[in-house]
Amino acid sequence: MAEFPFQSCDRELVESVYGQFSPGAGVCIDSRSVCPGAIFFGIPGQRVDGASFAAEALAAGAALAVVGHASTGLPSDPRIVRTPDPALLLQALAAHHRGQLSIPVLAVTGSNGKTTTRSLIQAALATRYLVGGTSGNHNNELGLPLSILNAPRDAQLLVLEMGASKPGDIALLCALARPTHGLITNVGEAHLEGFGSLEGVAAAKGELFAHLAASGGTGFVNADDPLVAPQAERVHLGCSASPYSQGMYQAAASQGDDGQLGAQLAWAGQSYSLRTQLVGGYNLANLVAALHVALHFNIEAQRAVEAFASYQPVGHRSRLIAGARGNRIIADCYNANPSSMRLAVDNLLALAGDAPKLLILGAMNELGEDSPRAHGELLDSLRGLENARMIYIGEQWNAARRPGFWFHTTEHARAFIANELPSDSWILVKGSRAYGLEALVELLTGGE
């Protein structure tokens, strides 16, 4: 009996579609990104059936368009492949392709810092290997198959990011990617609505170590996180564990006058200093994790450190941006949970000192019944901040009786901020992705 639904896909159909697969052209689920020879998957969504773009994808040069049996209004075309569930066929195709690869596959998961850590690892490994894997935020049950199938034809390593919002998500992604190596950055209060508790988060992330223990893989274990190491012990990772800590690399963080993170690291009797383009002392843990992995794959420490110094943050994650009117903006608005929010606020306070401060905080989603407590505790921690103004966005804050300004939506906050732009201030923009806070970053940096 199949453990996961994709494993029940018709094998003949999988092999038939794979016969049309070209690693150079890849696959896509967005008809606007079709390149000649690609396979387009029309995934049914809540509002739009991707199959409605099948004809457009074929006209753009797609070799096949995979759609659901129930999709209607499509032309009669032998290049249109029907299946009960296009998403499952996409997963089955990725798993089949993974079976053809005999290269190391590293999976990176964790509550916070997984995108930055994954990107730092990719940067270091790319100094020696042709590296494929996750780009952008392709880390779920649709994005991960795309990352596997769209990897370079001659990739020597894959580095895949794995996200999760409920138990079983990581186990599914491991079944698809079959990682040979794995890293859990940390365990924090993320997606509590799906996991139920901090212990539930730890157990779900630990599904990665469980896969590695069963398959004989190597797990990189963050010994500084009290909830990560027990997951390795729980599944008896044993000699397949490769523990690391900040002390092991004599790691220390510093902040320059420009706010960028500096780091001192040591290994094998050599000391290394670097200035990164990251912001926040919490990124020191990500640097240490990336260095540990790089050394495991025989990257010289000096080359890894140089790669870290050159790495530019992607999207609005831990970015320090020069804004209009002499403001300095910390844009960290891709996602938020209680753990990452506290770290971001503490970092702003450390950098700003006595300077004026503006905290623009979007609510933290997917916390379930813990949401009132988590938002209330953060609000309480902000009481009494000197020379600071607060703007809260989202109903979860329930901030009506708290100092600051409270808005239901980002658009409402934008209209207010446009007329109240500060000067010579440190500004933190942080919140869950659903609020689209990057629009406020654009406003603060001089955009329309």
mmCIF file of N, CA, C and O in Angstrom, residues 224-316:
data_model
loop_
_atom_site.group_PDB
_atom_site.id
_atom_site.type_symbol
_atom_site.label_atom_id
_atom_site.label_comp_id
_atom_site.label_asym_id
_atom_site.label_seq_id
_atom_site.Cartn_x
_atom_site.Cartn_y
_atom_site.Cartn_z
ATOM 1 N N ASP A 224 23.194 23.761 19.433
ATOM 2 C CA ASP A 224 22.838 24.943 20.213
ATOM 3 C C ASP A 224 21.336 25.066 20.440
ATOM 4 O O ASP A 224 20.907 25.856 21.277
ATOM 5 N N ASP A 225 20.550 24.317 19.691
ATOM 6 C CA ASP A 225 19.089 24.389 19.832
ATOM 7 C C ASP A 225 18.620 23.206 20.671
ATOM 8 O O ASP A 225 18.757 22.055 20.256
ATOM 9 N N PRO A 226 18.038 23.458 21.832
ATOM 10 C CA PRO A 226 17.658 22.357 22.728
ATOM 11 C C PRO A 226 16.554 21.460 22.200
ATOM 12 O O PRO A 226 16.324 20.377 22.755
ATOM 13 N N LEU A 227 15.880 21.890 21.139
ATOM 14 C CA LEU A 227 14.795 21.071 20.594
ATOM 15 C C LEU A 227 15.209 20.303 19.339
ATOM 16 O O LEU A 227 14.458 19.440 18.877
ATOM 17 N N VAL A 228 16.378 20.604 18.791
ATOM 18 C CA VAL A 228 16.821 19.917 17.579
ATOM 19 C C VAL A 228 17.526 18.607 17.907
ATOM 20 O O VAL A 228 17.202 17.544 17.362
ATOM 21 N N ALA A 229 18.497 18.666 18.820
ATOM 22 C CA ALA A 229 19.270 17.464 19.155
ATOM 23 C C ALA A 229 18.388 16.302 19.615
ATOM 24 O O ALA A 229 18.620 15.153 19.215
ATOM 25 N N PRO A 230 17.354 16.535 20.439
ATOM 26 C CA PRO A 230 16.499 15.407 20.848
ATOM 27 C C PRO A 230 15.819 14.706 19.675
ATOM 28 O O PRO A 230 15.507 13.518 19.763
ATOM 29 N N GLN A 231 15.589 15.424 18.571
ATOM 30 C CA GLN A 231 14.976 14.783 17.412
ATOM 31 C C GLN A 231 15.940 13.790 16.767
ATOM 32 O O GLN A 231 15.530 12.739 16.274
ATOM 33 N N ALA A 232 17.221 14.126 16.774
ATOM 34 C CA ALA A 232 18.216 13.180 16.267
ATOM 35 C C ALA A 232 18.308 11.962 17.173
ATOM 36 O O ALA A 232 18.437 10.822 16.705
ATOM 37 N N GLU A 233 18.216 12.206 18.476
ATOM 38 C CA GLU A 233 18.279 11.091 19.429
ATOM 39 C C GLU A 233 17.031 10.220 19.352
ATOM 40 O O GLU A 233 17.105 8.996 19.467
ATOM 41 N N ARG A 234 15.893 10.857 19.123
ATOM 42 C CA ARG A 234 14.623 10.119 19.091
ATOM 43 C C ARG A 234 14.601 9.060 18.001
ATOM 44 O O ARG A 234 14.043 7.973 18.183
ATOM 45 N N VAL A 235 15.223 9.375 16.864
ATOM 46 C CA VAL A 235 15.197 8.421 15.739
ATOM 47 C C VAL A 235 16.503 7.631 15.640
ATOM 48 O O VAL A 235 16.740 6.937 14.661
ATOM 49 N N HIS A 236 17.344 7.781 16.693
ATOM 50 C CA HIS A 236 18.605 7.028 16.748
ATOM 51 C C HIS A 236 19.475 7.315 15.525
ATOM 52 O O HIS A 236 19.978 6.395 14.875
ATOM 53 N N LEU A 237 19.674 8.607 15.250
ATOM 54 C CA LEU A 237 20.514 8.979 14.127
ATOM 55 C C LEU A 237 21.959 8.525 14.339
ATOM 56 O O LEU A 237 22.658 8.148 13.406
ATOM 57 N N GLY A 238 22.385 8.544 15.609
ATOM 58 C CA GLY A 238 23.661 7.943 15.987
ATOM 59 C C GLY A 238 24.853 8.467 15.217
ATOM 60 O O GLY A 238 25.073 9.673 15.087
ATOM 61 N N CYS A 239 25.649 7.527 14.682
ATOM 62 C CA CYS A 239 26.887 7.910 14.002
ATOM 63 C C CYS A 239 26.628 8.620 12.682
ATOM 64 O O CYS A 239 27.556 9.137 12.059
ATOM 65 N N SER A 240 25.370 8.649 12.247
ATOM 66 C CA SER A 240 25.033 9.390 11.032
ATOM 67 C C SER A 240 24.800 10.868 11.321
ATOM 68 O O SER A 240 24.547 11.647 10.413
ATOM 69 N N ALA A 241 24.884 11.241 12.610
ATOM 70 C CA ALA A 241 24.711 12.637 12.989
ATOM 71 C C ALA A 241 26.034 13.380 12.881
ATOM 72 O O ALA A 241 27.093 12.850 13.231
ATOM 73 N N SER A 242 25.962 14.607 12.401
ATOM 74 C CA SER A 242 27.130 15.480 12.327
ATOM 75 C C SER A 242 26.802 16.752 13.093
ATOM 76 O O SER A 242 26.260 17.711 12.536
ATOM 77 N N PRO A 243 27.070 16.764 14.405
ATOM 78 C CA PRO A 243 26.677 17.913 15.226
ATOM 79 C C PRO A 243 27.583 19.116 15.000
ATOM 80 O O PRO A 243 28.754 18.981 14.632
ATOM 81 N N TYR A 244 27.024 20.285 15.234
ATOM 82 C CA TYR A 244 27.802 21.521 15.145
ATOM 83 C C TYR A 244 27.259 22.514 16.153
ATOM 84 O O TYR A 244 26.136 22.381 16.656
ATOM 85 N N SER A 245 28.061 23.513 16.470
ATOM 86 C CA SER A 245 27.642 24.563 17.395
ATOM 87 C C SER A 245 28.452 25.813 17.110
ATOM 88 O O SER A 245 29.487 25.773 16.431
ATOM 89 N N GLN A 246 28.000 26.935 17.644
ATOM 90 C CA GLN A 246 28.755 28.172 17.462
ATOM 91 C C GLN A 246 30.092 28.098 18.185
ATOM 92 O O GLN A 246 31.105 28.616 17.706
ATOM 93 N N GLY A 247 30.113 27.422 19.339
ATOM 94 C CA GLY A 247 31.356 27.262 20.069
ATOM 95 C C GLY A 247 32.389 26.462 19.286
ATOM 96 O O GLY A 247 33.589 26.729 19.363
ATOM 97 N N MET A 248 31.927 25.483 18.542
ATOM 98 C CA MET A 248 32.820 24.636 17.742
ATOM 99 C C MET A 248 33.610 25.462 16.735
ATOM 100 O O MET A 248 34.769 25.133 16.411
ATOM 101 N N TYR A 249 33.024 26.553 16.268
ATOM 102 C CA TYR A 249 33.680 27.422 15.281
ATOM 103 C C TYR A 249 34.076 28.759 15.889
ATOM 104 O O TYR A 249 34.406 29.690 15.147
ATOM 105 N N GLN A 250 34.044 28.846 17.231
ATOM 106 C CA GLN A 250 34.421 30.071 17.946
ATOM 107 C C GLN A 250 33.753 31.286 17.309
ATOM 108 O O GLN A 250 34.389 32.317 17.046
ATOM 109 N N ALA A 251 32.478 31.151 17.034
ATOM 110 C CA ALA A 251 31.747 32.167 16.283
ATOM 111 C C ALA A 251 31.375 33.352 17.166
ATOM 112 O O ALA A 251 30.941 33.188 18.309
ATOM 113 N N ALA A 252 31.551 34.537 16.618
ATOM 114 C CA ALA A 252 31.149 35.758 17.307
ATOM 115 C C ALA A 252 30.620 36.741 16.271
ATOM 116 O O ALA A 252 31.118 36.809 15.147
ATOM 117 N N ALA A 253 29.600 37.482 16.675
ATOM 118 C CA ALA A 253 28.979 38.451 15.772
ATOM 119 C C ALA A 253 29.362 39.863 16.156
ATOM 120 O O ALA A 253 29.664 40.156 17.319
ATOM 121 N N SER A 254 29.356 40.738 15.170
ATOM 122 C CA SER A 254 29.572 42.157 15.406
ATOM 123 C C SER A 254 28.701 42.932 14.427
ATOM 124 O O SER A 254 28.268 42.403 13.407
ATOM 125 N N GLN A 255 28.445 44.181 14.755
ATOM 126 C CA GLN A 255 27.651 45.032 13.880
ATOM 127 C C GLN A 255 28.466 46.261 13.524
ATOM 128 O O GLN A 255 28.981 46.958 14.412
ATOM 129 N N GLY A 256 28.624 46.533 12.235
ATOM 130 C CA GLY A 256 29.321 47.731 11.811
ATOM 131 C C GLY A 256 28.428 48.948 11.931
ATOM 132 O O GLY A 256 27.234 48.853 12.221
ATOM 133 N N ASP A 257 29.015 50.116 11.714
ATOM 134 C CA ASP A 257 28.232 51.356 11.767
ATOM 135 C C ASP A 257 27.127 51.364 10.718
ATOM 136 O O ASP A 257 26.126 52.067 10.864
ATOM 137 N N ASP A 258 27.336 50.588 9.652
ATOM 138 C CA ASP A 258 26.323 50.531 8.597
ATOM 139 C C ASP A 258 25.207 49.548 8.911
ATOM 140 O O ASP A 258 24.260 49.388 8.135
ATOM 141 N N GLY A 259 25.310 48.859 10.071
ATOM 142 C CA GLY A 259 24.270 47.927 10.477
ATOM 143 C C GLY A 259 24.435 46.524 9.937
ATOM 144 O O GLY A 259 23.698 45.619 10.336
ATOM 145 N N GLN A 260 25.387 46.315 9.038
ATOM 146 C CA GLN A 260 25.574 44.980 8.468
ATOM 147 C C GLN A 260 26.227 44.053 9.489
ATOM 148 O O GLN A 260 27.028 44.484 10.320
ATOM 149 N N LEU A 261 25.912 42.776 9.376
ATOM 150 C CA LEU A 261 26.432 41.779 10.305
ATOM 151 C C LEU A 261 27.864 41.416 9.954
ATOM 152 O O LEU A 261 28.176 41.064 8.808
ATOM 153 N N GLY A 262 28.744 41.486 10.923
ATOM 154 C CA GLY A 262 30.095 40.967 10.793
ATOM 155 C C GLY A 262 30.208 39.687 11.597
ATOM 156 O O GLY A 262 29.423 39.436 12.513
ATOM 157 N N ALA A 263 31.172 38.859 11.250
ATOM 158 C CA ALA A 263 31.336 37.592 11.969
ATOM 159 C C ALA A 263 32.802 37.221 12.045
ATOM 160 O O ALA A 263 33.581 37.500 11.130
ATOM 161 N N GLN A 264 33.148 36.598 13.155
ATOM 162 C CA GLN A 264 34.458 36.002 13.328
ATOM 163 C C GLN A 264 34.257 34.506 13.507
ATOM 164 O O GLN A 264 33.426 34.069 14.316
ATOM 165 N N LEU A 265 34.993 33.722 12.744
ATOM 166 C CA LEU A 265 34.880 32.273 12.760
ATOM 167 C C LEU A 265 36.282 31.676 12.814
ATOM 168 O O LEU A 265 37.255 32.309 12.380
ATOM 169 N N ALA A 266 36.394 30.482 13.339
ATOM 170 C CA ALA A 266 37.691 29.818 13.397
ATOM 171 C C ALA A 266 37.515 28.337 13.111
ATOM 172 O O ALA A 266 36.519 27.714 13.501
ATOM 173 N N TRP A 267 38.516 27.774 12.408
ATOM 174 C CA TRP A 267 38.495 26.349 12.080
ATOM 175 C C TRP A 267 39.901 25.879 11.758
ATOM 176 O O TRP A 267 40.633 26.559 11.032
ATOM 177 N N ALA A 268 40.267 24.748 12.314
ATOM 178 C CA ALA A 268 41.563 24.120 12.030
ATOM 179 C C ALA A 268 42.725 25.088 12.256
ATOM 180 O O ALA A 268 43.662 25.159 11.458
ATOM 181 N N GLY A 269 42.658 25.853 13.352
ATOM 182 C CA GLY A 269 43.753 26.741 13.703
ATOM 183 C C GLY A 269 43.787 28.044 12.953
ATOM 184 O O GLY A 269 44.691 28.858 13.180
ATOM 185 N N GLN A 270 42.838 28.286 12.084
ATOM 186 C CA GLN A 270 42.778 29.512 11.306
ATOM 187 C C GLN A 270 41.566 30.346 11.718
ATOM 188 O O GLN A 270 40.493 29.802 11.993
ATOM 189 N N SER A 271 41.754 31.649 11.739
ATOM 190 C CA SER A 271 40.656 32.560 12.066
ATOM 191 C C SER A 271 40.215 33.297 10.806
ATOM 192 O O SER A 271 41.030 33.614 9.930
ATOM 193 N N TYR A 272 38.928 33.575 10.736
ATOM 194 C CA TYR A 272 38.366 34.229 9.565
ATOM 195 C C TYR A 272 37.432 35.351 10.020
ATOM 196 O O TYR A 272 36.614 35.162 10.921
ATOM 197 N N SER A 273 37.558 36.506 9.402
ATOM 198 C CA SER A 273 36.665 37.629 9.660
ATOM 199 C C SER A 273 35.958 37.991 8.361
ATOM 200 O O SER A 273 36.564 37.960 7.288
ATOM 201 N N LEU A 274 34.700 38.325 8.474
ATOM 202 C CA LEU A 274 33.964 38.722 7.278
ATOM 203 C C LEU A 274 32.903 39.747 7.616
ATOM 204 O O LEU A 274 32.441 39.824 8.759
ATOM 205 N N ARG A 275 32.559 40.515 6.632
ATOM 206 C CA ARG A 275 31.452 41.455 6.721
ATOM 207 C C ARG A 275 30.407 40.999 5.731
ATOM 208 O O ARG A 275 30.680 40.866 4.543
ATOM 209 N N THR A 276 29.213 40.693 6.212
ATOM 210 C CA THR A 276 28.166 40.168 5.347
ATOM 211 C C THR A 276 27.254 41.289 4.875
ATOM 212 O O THR A 276 27.377 42.444 5.306
ATOM 213 N N GLN A 277 26.335 40.951 4.015
ATOM 214 C CA GLN A 277 25.297 41.876 3.583
ATOM 215 C C GLN A 277 23.967 41.554 4.263
ATOM 216 O O GLN A 277 22.907 42.001 3.827
ATOM 217 N N LEU A 278 24.074 40.784 5.352
ATOM 218 C CA LEU A 278 22.920 40.437 6.162
ATOM 219 C C LEU A 278 22.800 41.428 7.318
ATOM 220 O O LEU A 278 23.751 42.127 7.660
ATOM 221 N N VAL A 279 21.665 41.446 7.942
ATOM 222 C CA VAL A 279 21.463 42.253 9.132
ATOM 223 C C VAL A 279 20.880 41.357 10.216
ATOM 224 O O VAL A 279 20.057 40.486 9.940
ATOM 225 N N GLY A 280 21.363 41.525 11.446
ATOM 226 C CA GLY A 280 20.819 40.746 12.553
ATOM 227 C C GLY A 280 21.792 39.712 13.079
ATOM 228 O O GLY A 280 22.252 38.842 12.335
ATOM 229 N N GLY A 281 22.103 39.796 14.375
ATOM 230 C CA GLY A 281 22.994 38.825 14.983
ATOM 231 C C GLY A 281 22.470 37.410 14.927
ATOM 232 O O GLY A 281 23.242 36.449 15.008
ATOM 233 N N TYR A 282 21.147 37.252 14.786
ATOM 234 C CA TYR A 282 20.565 35.919 14.706
ATOM 235 C C TYR A 282 21.037 35.170 13.467
ATOM 236 O O TYR A 282 20.951 33.940 13.408
ATOM 237 N N ASN A 283 21.559 35.891 12.475
ATOM 238 C CA ASN A 283 22.074 35.227 11.274
ATOM 239 C C ASN A 283 23.425 34.557 11.495
ATOM 240 O O ASN A 283 23.892 33.825 10.619
ATOM 241 N N LEU A 284 24.046 34.791 12.649
ATOM 242 C CA LEU A 284 25.305 34.103 12.939
ATOM 243 C C LEU A 284 25.084 32.594 12.958
ATOM 244 O O LEU A 284 25.922 31.833 12.454
ATOM 245 N N ALA A 285 23.979 32.149 13.513
ATOM 246 C CA ALA A 285 23.678 30.714 13.535
ATOM 247 C C ALA A 285 23.550 30.153 12.129
ATOM 248 O O ALA A 285 23.970 29.009 11.860
ATOM 249 N N ASN A 286 22.996 30.948 11.212
ATOM 250 C CA ASN A 286 22.863 30.491 9.827
ATOM 251 C C ASN A 286 24.220 30.386 9.149
ATOM 252 O O ASN A 286 24.470 29.461 8.369
ATOM 253 N N LEU A 287 25.121 31.334 9.453
ATOM 254 C CA LEU A 287 26.471 31.286 8.902
ATOM 255 C C LEU A 287 27.222 30.048 9.391
ATOM 256 O O LEU A 287 27.905 29.369 8.612
ATOM 257 N N VAL A 288 27.093 29.752 10.671
ATOM 258 C CA VAL A 288 27.778 28.586 11.239
ATOM 259 C C VAL A 288 27.256 27.300 10.615
ATOM 260 O O VAL A 288 28.031 26.397 10.259
ATOM 261 N N ALA A 289 25.950 27.196 10.471
ATOM 262 C CA ALA A 289 25.363 25.998 9.849
ATOM 263 C C ALA A 289 25.881 25.831 8.421
ATOM 264 O O ALA A 289 26.251 24.721 8.004
ATOM 265 N N ALA A 290 25.901 26.928 7.672
ATOM 266 C CA ALA A 290 26.353 26.857 6.277
ATOM 267 C C ALA A 290 27.829 26.484 6.196
ATOM 268 O O ALA A 290 28.237 25.705 5.319
ATOM 269 N N LEU A 291 28.650 27.018 7.107
ATOM 270 C CA LEU A 291 30.071 26.670 7.108
ATOM 271 C C LEU A 291 30.263 25.194 7.418
ATOM 272 O O LEU A 291 31.078 24.512 6.785
ATOM 273 N N HIS A 292 29.513 24.687 8.380
ATOM 274 C CA HIS A 292 29.631 23.274 8.751
ATOM 275 C C HIS A 292 29.310 22.367 7.563
ATOM 276 O O HIS A 292 30.035 21.405 7.297
ATOM 277 N N VAL A 293 28.255 22.688 6.851
ATOM 278 C CA VAL A 293 27.877 21.890 5.682
ATOM 279 C C VAL A 293 28.935 22.020 4.586
ATOM 280 O O VAL A 293 29.320 21.031 3.952
ATOM 281 N N ALA A 294 29.415 23.232 4.372
ATOM 282 C CA ALA A 294 30.421 23.453 3.328
ATOM 283 C C ALA A 294 31.682 22.634 3.600
ATOM 284 O O ALA A 294 32.234 21.995 2.687
ATOM 285 N N LEU A 295 32.123 22.619 4.836
ATOM 286 C CA LEU A 295 33.312 21.845 5.181
ATOM 287 C C LEU A 295 33.077 20.353 4.972
ATOM 288 O O LEU A 295 33.979 19.627 4.537
ATOM 289 N N HIS A 296 31.877 19.901 5.279
ATOM 290 C CA HIS A 296 31.553 18.487 5.073
ATOM 291 C C HIS A 296 31.718 18.098 3.609
ATOM 292 O O HIS A 296 32.142 16.973 3.298
ATOM 293 N N PHE A 297 31.381 19.024 2.721
ATOM 294 C CA PHE A 297 31.486 18.748 1.287
ATOM 295 C C PHE A 297 32.820 19.235 0.703
ATOM 296 O O PHE A 297 32.929 19.487 -0.490
ATOM 297 N N ASN A 298 33.821 19.374 1.585
ATOM 298 C CA ASN A 298 35.200 19.649 1.173
ATOM 299 C C ASN A 298 35.395 21.006 0.515
ATOM 300 O O ASN A 298 36.235 21.163 -0.370
ATOM 301 N N ILE A 299 34.611 21.981 0.958
ATOM 302 C CA ILE A 299 34.852 23.357 0.546
ATOM 303 C C ILE A 299 35.866 23.971 1.516
ATOM 304 O O ILE A 299 35.698 23.857 2.736
ATOM 305 N N GLU A 300 36.894 24.600 1.011
ATOM 306 C CA GLU A 300 37.862 25.253 1.874
ATOM 307 C C GLU A 300 37.176 26.372 2.655
ATOM 308 O O GLU A 300 36.353 27.113 2.118
ATOM 309 N N ALA A 301 37.536 26.502 3.923
ATOM 310 C CA ALA A 301 36.886 27.490 4.780
ATOM 311 C C ALA A 301 37.001 28.899 4.201
ATOM 312 O O ALA A 301 36.039 29.676 4.238
ATOM 313 N N GLN A 302 38.160 29.249 3.659
ATOM 314 C CA GLN A 302 38.347 30.589 3.111
ATOM 315 C C GLN A 302 37.398 30.846 1.948
ATOM 316 O O GLN A 302 36.805 31.919 1.830
ATOM 317 N N ARG A 303 37.218 29.846 1.098
ATOM 318 C CA ARG A 303 36.317 30.014 -0.046
ATOM 319 C C ARG A 303 34.872 30.138 0.428
ATOM 320 O O ARG A 303 34.089 30.910 -0.127
ATOM 321 N N ALA A 304 34.517 29.384 1.459
ATOM 322 C CA ALA A 304 33.158 29.485 1.997
ATOM 323 C C ALA A 304 32.911 30.869 2.584
ATOM 324 O O ALA A 304 31.867 31.492 2.338
ATOM 325 N N VAL A 305 33.865 31.363 3.357
ATOM 326 C CA VAL A 305 33.720 32.678 3.979
ATOM 327 C C VAL A 305 33.593 33.766 2.915
ATOM 328 O O VAL A 305 32.774 34.696 3.045
ATOM 329 N N GLU A 306 34.364 33.673 1.859
ATOM 330 C CA GLU A 306 34.265 34.653 0.777
ATOM 331 C C GLU A 306 32.894 34.591 0.108
ATOM 332 O O GLU A 306 32.322 35.631 -0.271
ATOM 333 N N ALA A 307 32.366 33.379 -0.034
ATOM 334 C CA ALA A 307 31.027 33.242 -0.625
ATOM 335 C C ALA A 307 29.972 33.858 0.278
ATOM 336 O O ALA A 307 29.027 34.511 -0.197
ATOM 337 N N PHE A 308 30.122 33.684 1.589
ATOM 338 C CA PHE A 308 29.165 34.269 2.527
ATOM 339 C C PHE A 308 29.201 35.795 2.454
ATOM 340 O O PHE A 308 28.164 36.458 2.510
ATOM 341 N N ALA A 309 30.398 36.356 2.338
ATOM 342 C CA ALA A 309 30.532 37.812 2.281
ATOM 343 C C ALA A 309 29.893 38.388 1.014
ATOM 344 O O ALA A 309 29.381 39.513 1.027
ATOM 345 N N SER A 310 29.900 37.616 -0.052
ATOM 346 C CA SER A 310 29.350 38.084 -1.326
ATOM 347 C C SER A 310 27.851 37.866 -1.445
ATOM 348 O O SER A 310 27.201 38.455 -2.312
ATOM 349 N N TYR A 311 27.300 37.030 -0.574
ATOM 350 C CA TYR A 311 25.887 36.670 -0.700
ATOM 351 C C TYR A 311 24.991 37.877 -0.428
ATOM 352 O O TYR A 311 25.157 38.595 0.561
ATOM 353 N N GLN A 312 24.032 38.109 -1.313
ATOM 354 C CA GLN A 312 23.051 39.166 -1.141
ATOM 355 C C GLN A 312 21.703 38.560 -0.772
ATOM 356 O O GLN A 312 21.234 37.649 -1.453
ATOM 357 N N PRO A 313 21.079 39.018 0.298
ATOM 358 C CA PRO A 313 19.792 38.462 0.722
ATOM 359 C C PRO A 313 18.760 38.517 -0.402
ATOM 360 O O PRO A 313 18.733 39.465 -1.194
ATOM 361 N N VAL A 314 17.930 37.488 -0.458
ATOM 362 C CA VAL A 314 16.897 37.430 -1.488
ATOM 363 C C VAL A 314 15.591 37.987 -0.940
ATOM 364 O O VAL A 314 15.285 37.838 0.244
ATOM 365 N N GLY A 315 14.840 38.632 -1.810
ATOM 366 C CA GLY A 315 13.554 39.166 -1.401
ATOM 367 C C GLY A 315 13.712 40.160 -0.260
ATOM 368 O O GLY A 315 14.704 40.864 -0.143
ATOM 369 N N HIS A 316 12.744 40.219 0.613
ATOM 370 C CA HIS A 316 12.794 41.122 1.766
ATOM 371 C C HIS A 316 13.046 40.312 3.025
ATOM 372 O O HIS A 316 12.257 40.307 3.967
#
